[in-house]
């Protein structure tokens, strides 16, 4: 078997990432050697591979679903938004410059098609099957000419296409029909059918519509996946609507101690790797929410200032909102604050930025004795160390280089030498993403937070974040196995799109 499939969507956030991961986990449980692939990803949630390459976190999660190590081949192009109109372009895991949307789609994107196809071909030569994920919608007719992630890659690599639609949003039949009807005859030949996502209710009530859709398009529906809570892992969209008020879904187990622990995450602009707090939300009795008002910090036992692609912009936002003053008051009152990556830089004394914002010297909040200078080169590493008597692993993705002038080192090597970060009182900062996924360290950190907050909170002694992630991936595999036509899906991956699929007018505009 040397098969492939492109999972496209009627919209952004239709569920392409989780469906791709579910198909990958289902296949690997059948003994298939499988890999994920996304030609071009736009995301502020990224990850560092073992070889020091930066890729989207969704592809790292999908690689875990495949039980393989993620590599740069799985996400050759990553776009990291720096605002509404420009992004950093990361090619094969390394940043190659900033570019406007017009400049990228005006020519640069199409020139990357050869690189993308080479990466896909290398994966297909190594694995039995490669499950590819599209981006946005394949029917974005304004971008079709330069597309390298949807029908562009499907046409070039002759991949069958499965279109996912989120029925929870409504209008899924119109979205399925319209997606096909806006494609050229050559593109339509590869669109094999549909997959309904997030359905609530009795499937028998949906079946007449699926039959009519088949009659209108000549294409079948490969499954109806029911709505499930807690499966939105490692989201991608870095410029989505505000996260204010969003609560990260927590473990349903009751707290071990008498109190819960409340964590408030400042929803700064261009927030990156906000998945760092998922490990906190996985702890029984920990409630994690995103906030953007100073009064929402009042009852928080821990405030997290997360990573951001715009450190100086986020700092200005905190000041404009009154959150900066609230953080300074918390530090004076010895109430816990944690800064991660860009958040760590914000908590420091001074920032010299001629790279990201190009505003030069800017005063930080002054809560940690740290000076940060932005370097043109990006740090991309997977460090290992110790903190609070426990081993810690993480990954670094940043341009800022920190000089620590005092305080206590946060993370150390096995000989006790400082590695990263700083602590003063109850204010902590580190460049390491993912450190809270280290179970022993997370529990030790939460015990310190609870003691400082005066909460009778006790971390669960047996919570394993890695095991919980594996359970989530198995649940995704179960969804595919139980609610998709896996025999038909297997044929699609192995043999390609059915021949003779009818053309649905009007097709792509000239």
Coordinates of C-alpha atoms in Angstrom, one line a residue:
X1 CA 0.0 0.0 0.0
X2 CA 1.3 3.5 -0.9
X3 CA -1.8 5.6 -0.5
X4 CA -2.8 9.1 0.4
X5 CA -5.8 11.3 1.2
X6 CA -6.4 15.0 1.5
X7 CA -8.8 16.1 4.2
X8 CA -10.3 19.4 3.2
X9 CA -13.0 21.4 4.9
X10 CA -15.9 23.6 4.0
X11 CA -14.5 26.3 6.3
X12 CA -11.7 27.0 8.7
X13 CA -12.2 25.2 12.0
X14 CA -14.5 22.6 10.4
X15 CA -12.5 19.9 12.1
X16 CA -9.8 19.0 9.6
X17 CA -7.0 18.7 12.1
X18 CA -8.8 16.3 14.5
X19 CA -10.3 14.3 11.6
X20 CA -6.9 13.9 10.1
X21 CA -5.5 12.8 13.5
X22 CA -8.4 10.4 13.9
X23 CA -7.8 8.8 10.5
X24 CA -4.1 8.5 11.4
X25 CA -4.8 6.8 14.7
X26 CA -7.3 4.4 13.1
X27 CA -4.8 3.5 10.4
X28 CA -1.9 2.9 12.8
X29 CA -4.1 0.6 14.9
X30 CA -4.6 -1.4 11.7
X31 CA -0.9 -1.9 11.4
X32 CA -0.5 0.7 8.7
X33 CA 2.7 2.8 8.7
X34 CA 1.2 6.3 8.3
X35 CA 2.4 9.9 8.4
X36 CA 0.6 13.3 8.5
X37 CA 1.2 16.2 6.1
X38 CA 0.2 19.8 5.8
X39 CA 1.8 21.7 2.9
X40 CA 1.1 25.1 4.4
X41 CA 0.0 26.0 7.9
X42 CA -1.0 29.3 9.3
X43 CA -0.7 29.1 13.0
X44 CA 0.8 30.7 16.1
X45 CA 0.8 27.3 17.9
X46 CA 4.0 25.7 16.8
X47 CA 6.4 23.0 18.0
X48 CA 10.1 22.1 17.7
X49 CA 11.1 18.8 16.3
X50 CA 14.1 16.7 17.5
X51 CA 16.2 18.1 14.7
X52 CA 15.4 21.7 15.7
X53 CA 12.8 22.5 13.1
X54 CA 9.6 24.6 13.8
X55 CA 6.3 23.1 12.6
X56 CA 2.6 23.5 13.4
X57 CA 1.5 21.9 16.7
X58 CA -1.4 20.3 14.8
X59 CA 1.1 18.3 12.7
X60 CA 3.1 17.4 15.8
X61 CA -0.1 16.1 17.4
X62 CA -1.0 14.2 14.2
X63 CA 2.5 12.6 14.2
X64 CA 1.8 11.5 17.8
X65 CA -1.5 10.0 16.5
X66 CA 0.7 8.1 14.0
X67 CA 3.1 7.1 16.7
X68 CA 6.1 8.6 14.8
X69 CA 8.5 11.5 15.5
X70 CA 7.4 14.7 13.8
X71 CA 9.7 16.2 11.2
X72 CA 9.9 19.3 9.1
X73 CA 8.7 17.2 6.1
X74 CA 5.3 17.0 7.6
X75 CA 4.8 20.8 7.5
X76 CA 7.2 22.3 5.1
X77 CA 5.6 25.8 5.1
X78 CA 4.5 27.5 8.3
X79 CA 3.1 31.1 8.3
X80 CA 3.2 32.8 11.7
X81 CA 1.0 35.9 11.7
X82 CA 2.5 39.1 13.0
X83 CA -0.6 41.2 12.4
X84 CA -3.6 41.3 10.0
X85 CA -1.5 41.7 6.9
X86 CA 1.9 40.1 7.4
X87 CA 3.4 36.8 8.5
X88 CA 6.8 35.2 9.2
X89 CA 7.5 32.5 6.7
X90 CA 9.0 29.4 8.1
X91 CA 10.3 27.1 5.4
X92 CA 11.4 23.5 6.3
X93 CA 11.5 24.5 9.9
X94 CA 13.5 27.7 9.6
X95 CA 12.3 31.3 9.3
X96 CA 13.2 32.9 6.0
X97 CA 11.6 36.3 6.4
X98 CA 8.5 38.4 6.9
X99 CA 6.0 38.8 4.0
X100 CA 2.7 40.5 3.4
X101 CA -0.3 38.5 2.4
X102 CA -0.3 40.2 -1.0
X103 CA 3.4 39.4 -1.5
X104 CA 3.1 35.8 -0.5
X105 CA 0.0 35.0 -2.6
X106 CA 1.3 37.2 -5.4
X107 CA 4.0 34.8 -6.3
X108 CA 6.1 33.4 -3.5
X109 CA 3.5 30.7 -2.6
X110 CA 3.4 29.2 -6.0
X111 CA 7.2 29.0 -6.1
X112 CA 7.1 26.8 -3.0
X113 CA 5.0 24.1 -4.7
X114 CA 8.1 22.2 -5.8
X115 CA 9.5 22.1 -2.3
X116 CA 6.1 21.0 -0.9
X117 CA 5.8 18.2 -3.5
X118 CA 9.3 17.0 -2.8
X119 CA 8.5 16.7 0.9
X120 CA 5.2 14.8 0.2
X121 CA 7.0 12.5 -2.2
X122 CA 9.7 11.7 0.4
X123 CA 7.0 10.8 3.0
X124 CA 5.1 8.7 0.5
X125 CA 8.3 6.8 -0.3
X126 CA 8.8 6.1 3.4
X127 CA 5.3 5.4 4.7
X128 CA 2.4 3.2 3.6
X129 CA 0.0 6.1 3.6
X130 CA 0.2 9.9 4.1
X131 CA -2.9 11.7 5.3
X132 CA -2.8 15.3 4.2
X133 CA -4.7 18.2 5.8
X134 CA -5.9 21.1 3.7
X135 CA -6.3 24.7 4.9
X136 CA -9.4 26.9 5.1
X137 CA -11.6 25.8 2.1
X138 CA -10.6 24.4 -1.3
X139 CA -13.3 26.7 -2.8
X140 CA -11.5 30.0 -2.0
X141 CA -11.6 30.9 -5.7
X142 CA -9.6 34.1 -5.2
X143 CA -6.6 32.0 -4.1
X144 CA -6.9 29.0 -6.3
X145 CA -4.3 30.1 -8.9
X146 CA -1.5 30.0 -6.4
X147 CA -2.9 27.3 -4.1
X148 CA -0.4 24.7 -2.7
X149 CA -2.3 23.3 0.2
X150 CA -5.8 22.3 -1.1
X151 CA -6.6 21.4 -4.7
X152 CA -3.2 22.6 -5.8
X153 CA -1.5 19.8 -3.9
X154 CA -4.3 17.3 -4.6
X155 CA -4.0 17.9 -8.4
X156 CA -0.2 17.7 -8.4
X157 CA 0.0 14.5 -6.3
X158 CA -3.3 13.0 -7.5
X159 CA -4.8 12.7 -4.0
X160 CA -8.5 11.9 -3.4
X161 CA -10.2 14.6 -1.4
X162 CA -12.6 14.2 1.5
X163 CA -14.5 17.3 2.5
X164 CA -15.3 17.8 6.2
X165 CA -18.2 20.0 7.2
X166 CA -19.2 21.2 10.7
X167 CA -22.9 20.6 11.0
X168 CA -23.0 22.3 14.4
X169 CA -22.6 25.6 12.6
X170 CA -25.5 25.0 10.3
X171 CA -25.7 25.1 6.5
X172 CA -23.6 22.0 6.0
X173 CA -25.5 20.8 2.9
X174 CA -25.2 24.1 1.2
X175 CA -21.5 24.2 2.1
X176 CA -20.9 20.8 0.7
X177 CA -22.7 21.5 -2.5
X178 CA -21.2 24.9 -2.9
X179 CA -17.7 23.7 -2.3
X180 CA -17.9 21.2 -5.1
X181 CA -19.8 23.5 -7.5
X182 CA -17.1 26.2 -7.3
X183 CA -14.3 23.9 -8.4
X184 CA -13.1 23.4 -11.9
X185 CA -13.9 20.1 -13.6
X186 CA -10.3 18.9 -13.1
X187 CA -10.5 19.6 -9.3
X188 CA -14.0 18.1 -9.0
X189 CA -12.7 14.8 -10.4
X190 CA -10.7 14.4 -7.1
X191 CA -13.4 15.3 -4.6
X192 CA -14.6 11.9 -3.6
X193 CA -17.2 12.8 -1.0
X194 CA -18.0 14.3 2.4
X195 CA -17.7 13.7 6.1
X196 CA -20.2 15.3 8.5
X197 CA -18.6 16.5 11.8
X198 CA -20.1 17.4 15.2
X199 CA -23.6 16.0 14.6
X200 CA -26.0 16.1 17.6
X201 CA -29.1 13.9 17.5
X202 CA -30.6 11.0 15.6
X203 CA -28.7 10.2 12.4
X204 CA -31.8 8.8 10.8
X205 CA -33.2 12.3 10.6
X206 CA -30.1 13.4 8.6
X207 CA -30.1 10.5 6.1
X208 CA -32.7 12.0 3.7
X209 CA -30.5 15.0 3.3
X210 CA -27.4 12.9 2.7
X211 CA -29.3 11.0 0.0
X212 CA -30.4 14.2 -1.7
X213 CA -26.8 15.5 -1.5
X214 CA -25.7 12.3 -3.2
X215 CA -28.3 12.8 -5.9
X216 CA -27.2 16.5 -6.5
X217 CA -23.4 15.8 -6.5
X218 CA -23.0 12.2 -7.3
X219 CA -20.8 11.9 -4.2
X220 CA -21.3 9.9 -1.1
X221 CA -20.9 10.7 2.5
X222 CA -18.2 8.6 4.2
X223 CA -19.5 9.1 7.8
X224 CA -21.3 11.2 10.3
X225 CA -19.2 11.9 13.4
X226 CA -21.1 12.8 16.6
X227 CA -20.3 15.9 18.7
X228 CA -17.8 15.1 21.4
X229 CA -16.5 17.4 24.1
X230 CA -12.8 17.7 24.8
X231 CA -11.5 16.9 21.3
X232 CA -10.4 20.3 20.2
X233 CA -6.7 19.8 20.9
X234 CA -3.9 21.9 19.6
X235 CA -6.0 24.5 17.7
X236 CA -4.3 26.3 14.9
X237 CA -5.9 29.6 14.1
X238 CA -3.7 32.4 15.5
X239 CA -6.0 35.2 14.4
X240 CA -9.3 33.8 15.6
X241 CA -11.8 35.8 17.6
X242 CA -10.9 36.9 21.1
X243 CA -10.5 34.1 23.6
X244 CA -12.0 36.2 26.4
X245 CA -14.2 34.1 28.6
X246 CA -13.1 30.8 27.0
X247 CA -12.6 28.1 29.6
X248 CA -10.2 25.3 28.7
X249 CA -12.0 22.1 29.2
X250 CA -10.8 20.5 32.4
X251 CA -10.6 16.9 33.7
X252 CA -14.1 15.9 35.0
X253 CA -12.6 14.2 38.1
X254 CA -13.3 16.1 41.3
X255 CA -10.4 17.9 43.1
X256 CA -8.3 15.8 45.5
X257 CA -8.1 18.6 48.1
X258 CA -10.8 20.8 49.5
X259 CA -10.3 23.7 47.1
X260 CA -10.1 24.3 43.4
X261 CA -7.3 26.3 41.9
X262 CA -8.3 29.2 39.6
X263 CA -5.9 30.1 36.7
X264 CA -6.4 33.2 34.6
X265 CA -4.6 33.5 31.3
X266 CA -4.2 37.0 29.8
X267 CA -5.6 36.8 26.3
X268 CA -2.8 38.9 24.8
X269 CA -2.8 39.8 21.0
X270 CA -1.0 37.3 18.7
X271 CA -1.0 34.8 21.5
X272 CA 1.2 31.8 20.7
X273 CA 1.2 28.3 22.1
X274 CA -1.7 28.9 24.4
X275 CA -1.8 25.1 24.5
X276 CA 0.8 25.4 27.2
X277 CA -2.1 25.7 29.7
X278 CA -3.8 22.5 28.6
X279 CA -1.6 20.6 31.1
X280 CA -3.0 22.8 33.9
X281 CA -6.6 22.3 32.7
X282 CA -6.0 18.5 32.7
X283 CA -5.4 18.6 36.5
X284 CA -8.6 17.7 38.5
X285 CA -9.6 20.8 40.4
X286 CA -7.8 23.3 38.2
X287 CA -10.0 25.8 36.3
X288 CA -8.4 27.6 33.5
X289 CA -10.0 30.6 31.7
X290 CA -8.8 33.4 29.4
X291 CA -9.3 37.0 30.5
X292 CA -8.8 40.5 29.2
X293 CA -10.0 42.7 32.1
X294 CA -8.1 43.5 35.3
X295 CA -11.0 42.7 37.6
X296 CA -10.9 39.2 36.2
X297 CA -7.5 38.7 37.9
X298 CA -8.9 39.4 41.4
X299 CA -10.0 35.9 42.3
X300 CA -7.3 34.1 40.3
X301 CA -4.8 32.0 42.3
X302 CA -2.3 32.0 39.4
X303 CA -2.1 34.4 36.4
X304 CA -0.3 33.3 33.3
X305 CA 1.1 35.7 30.8
X306 CA 1.5 33.4 27.7
X307 CA 3.7 33.5 24.7
X308 CA 3.0 36.0 21.9
X309 CA 4.3 36.7 18.4
X310 CA 4.2 40.4 19.3
X311 CA 5.9 40.9 22.7
X312 CA 5.9 44.7 22.6
X313 CA 2.4 44.9 21.2
X314 CA 1.2 42.6 23.9
X315 CA 2.9 44.7 26.6
X316 CA 1.2 47.9 25.3
X317 CA -2.1 46.0 25.3
X318 CA -1.7 45.0 28.9
X319 CA -1.0 48.6 29.8
X320 CA -3.9 50.0 27.9
X321 CA -6.3 47.4 29.5
X322 CA -5.1 48.0 33.0
X323 CA -3.8 44.5 33.3
X324 CA -0.2 45.6 33.6
X325 CA -1.0 47.5 36.8
X326 CA -3.0 44.5 38.1
X327 CA 0.0 42.3 37.5
X328 CA 2.3 44.7 39.4
X329 CA -0.1 44.8 42.3
X330 CA -0.2 40.9 42.4
X331 CA 3.6 40.7 42.5
X332 CA 3.7 43.2 45.4
X333 CA 1.2 41.1 47.2
X334 CA 3.2 37.9 46.6
X335 CA 0.4 36.4 44.5
X336 CA 1.6 33.9 41.8
X337 CA 2.3 35.1 38.3
X338 CA 3.9 32.9 35.5
X339 CA 5.3 34.3 32.3
X340 CA 6.0 32.0 29.4
X341 CA 8.3 33.0 26.4
X342 CA 6.9 36.4 25.3
X343 CA 5.1 36.6 28.7
X344 CA 8.5 36.1 30.4
X345 CA 10.0 38.9 28.4
X346 CA 7.1 41.2 29.3
X347 CA 7.7 40.6 33.0
X348 CA 11.3 41.7 32.7
X349 CA 12.9 45.1 33.2
X350 CA 13.8 46.0 29.6
X351 CA 13.2 44.9 26.0
X352 CA 15.4 45.9 23.1
X353 CA 13.4 45.0 20.0
X354 CA 14.8 45.9 16.5
X355 CA 13.4 42.6 15.0
X356 CA 9.7 42.1 15.8
X357 CA 8.2 45.5 16.6
X358 CA 11.3 47.5 15.6
X359 CA 10.5 50.0 18.4
X360 CA 14.0 49.7 20.0
X361 CA 14.2 50.0 23.8
X362 CA 11.0 49.5 25.7
X363 CA 10.5 49.3 29.5
X364 CA 9.0 46.0 30.7
X365 CA 6.9 45.5 33.8
X366 CA 10.0 45.3 35.9
X367 CA 8.8 42.3 37.9
X368 CA 11.9 40.2 37.1
X369 CA 15.5 41.4 36.8
X370 CA 15.8 40.4 33.2
X371 CA 16.9 42.3 30.1
X372 CA 15.8 41.0 26.7
X373 CA 17.4 41.7 23.3
X374 CA 15.8 40.5 20.2
X375 CA 18.2 38.7 17.8
X376 CA 17.6 38.2 14.1
X377 CA 18.2 34.4 14.5
X378 CA 15.5 32.4 16.2
X379 CA 16.2 30.0 19.0
X380 CA 14.7 26.6 18.3
X381 CA 15.7 23.9 20.8
X382 CA 14.3 21.0 22.9
X383 CA 16.0 21.5 26.3
X384 CA 15.9 19.2 29.3
X385 CA 16.5 20.3 32.9
X386 CA 15.3 20.3 36.5
X387 CA 13.1 22.6 38.6
X388 CA 11.6 22.2 42.1
X389 CA 13.4 18.9 42.4
X390 CA 11.8 17.5 39.4
X391 CA 12.9 16.8 35.8
X392 CA 11.5 19.1 33.1
X393 CA 11.4 19.0 29.3
X394 CA 10.3 21.7 27.0
X395 CA 10.9 23.5 23.7
X396 CA 12.0 27.0 22.9
X397 CA 10.8 29.2 20.0
X398 CA 11.9 32.8 20.4
X399 CA 14.0 35.7 19.0
X400 CA 14.5 37.3 22.4
X401 CA 17.8 36.6 24.3
X402 CA 17.5 37.1 28.0
X403 CA 20.2 38.3 30.4
X404 CA 19.3 37.6 34.0
X405 CA 20.7 40.1 36.5
X406 CA 19.4 38.6 39.8
X407 CA 16.7 36.6 41.3
X408 CA 16.7 32.8 41.4
X409 CA 17.2 30.6 38.4
X410 CA 14.0 28.8 37.4
X411 CA 15.3 25.9 35.4
X412 CA 18.7 24.2 36.0
X413 CA 20.7 21.4 34.5
X414 CA 21.5 18.2 36.4
X415 CA 24.5 19.9 38.0
X416 CA 22.5 22.8 39.4
X417 CA 23.7 25.3 36.8
X418 CA 21.2 27.9 35.6
X419 CA 19.6 27.0 32.2
X420 CA 16.7 29.3 31.8
X421 CA 14.2 31.6 33.4
X422 CA 14.0 33.5 36.6
X423 CA 12.0 33.7 39.9
X424 CA 11.5 36.5 42.3
X425 CA 9.1 35.8 45.1
X426 CA 6.0 34.5 43.5
X427 CA 6.8 35.8 40.0
X428 CA 8.2 33.1 37.6
X429 CA 9.3 33.3 34.0
X430 CA 10.7 30.9 31.4
X431 CA 11.2 30.7 27.7
X432 CA 10.3 27.0 27.8
X433 CA 7.0 26.0 26.2
X434 CA 5.6 22.7 27.3
X435 CA 7.3 22.5 30.7
X436 CA 4.0 22.0 32.5
X437 CA 3.5 18.8 30.6
X438 CA 6.2 17.3 32.8
X439 CA 4.0 15.7 35.5
X440 CA 6.2 15.9 38.5
X441 CA 7.2 19.5 37.9
X442 CA 3.6 20.5 37.2
X443 CA 2.5 19.0 40.5
X444 CA 5.4 20.7 42.5
X445 CA 4.6 24.0 40.8
X446 CA 0.9 23.8 41.6
X447 CA 1.7 22.9 45.3
X448 CA 3.8 26.2 45.5
X449 CA 1.0 28.2 43.9
X450 CA -1.6 26.7 46.2
X451 CA 0.5 27.5 49.3
X452 CA 1.0 31.1 48.2
X453 CA -2.7 31.5 47.4
X454 CA -3.8 30.0 50.7
X455 CA -5.8 27.3 48.9
X456 CA -6.3 23.8 50.3
X457 CA -5.7 22.4 46.8
X458 CA -3.8 19.1 46.3
X459 CA -2.6 18.0 42.9
X460 CA -3.8 14.5 41.9
X461 CA -0.9 12.1 42.4
X462 CA -1.5 10.1 39.2
X463 CA -2.4 12.6 36.5
X464 CA -0.3 11.8 33.4
X465 CA -0.7 14.4 30.7
X466 CA 0.9 12.1 28.1
X467 CA -1.5 9.4 29.0
X468 CA -4.5 11.8 28.7
X469 CA -3.3 12.9 25.3
X470 CA -3.0 9.3 24.2
X471 CA -6.6 8.8 25.4
X472 CA -7.8 11.8 23.4
X473 CA -6.1 10.5 20.3
X474 CA -7.6 7.0 20.8
X475 CA -11.0 8.7 21.1
X476 CA -10.4 10.3 17.8
X477 CA -9.5 6.9 16.3
X478 CA -12.7 5.5 17.8
X479 CA -14.8 8.2 16.2
X480 CA -13.5 7.2 12.8
X481 CA -13.7 3.4 13.4
X482 CA -17.2 3.6 14.8
X483 CA -18.9 6.3 12.7
X484 CA -17.1 6.3 9.3
X485 CA -17.4 3.8 6.6
X486 CA -13.9 2.5 7.1
X487 CA -14.0 0.0 4.2
X488 CA -14.8 2.8 1.8
X489 CA -12.3 5.1 3.4
X490 CA -9.6 2.4 3.0
X491 CA -10.4 2.0 -0.7
X492 CA -10.2 5.8 -1.1
X493 CA -6.8 6.0 0.5
X494 CA -5.5 3.0 -1.4
X495 CA -7.0 3.5 -4.8
X496 CA -7.8 7.2 -5.1
X497 CA -11.0 9.0 -6.0
X498 CA -13.7 6.9 -7.8
X499 CA -13.8 7.3 -11.6
X500 CA -16.6 9.0 -13.4
X501 CA -17.6 11.4 -10.7
X502 CA -20.1 13.9 -12.3
X503 CA -19.4 17.6 -12.9
X504 CA -21.5 19.9 -10.7
X505 CA -22.2 23.2 -12.4
X506 CA -21.3 26.0 -12.6
X507 CA -17.7 25.1 -11.7
X508 CA -14.9 27.6 -11.1
X509 CA -15.3 31.0 -12.7
X510 CA -13.1 31.7 -15.6

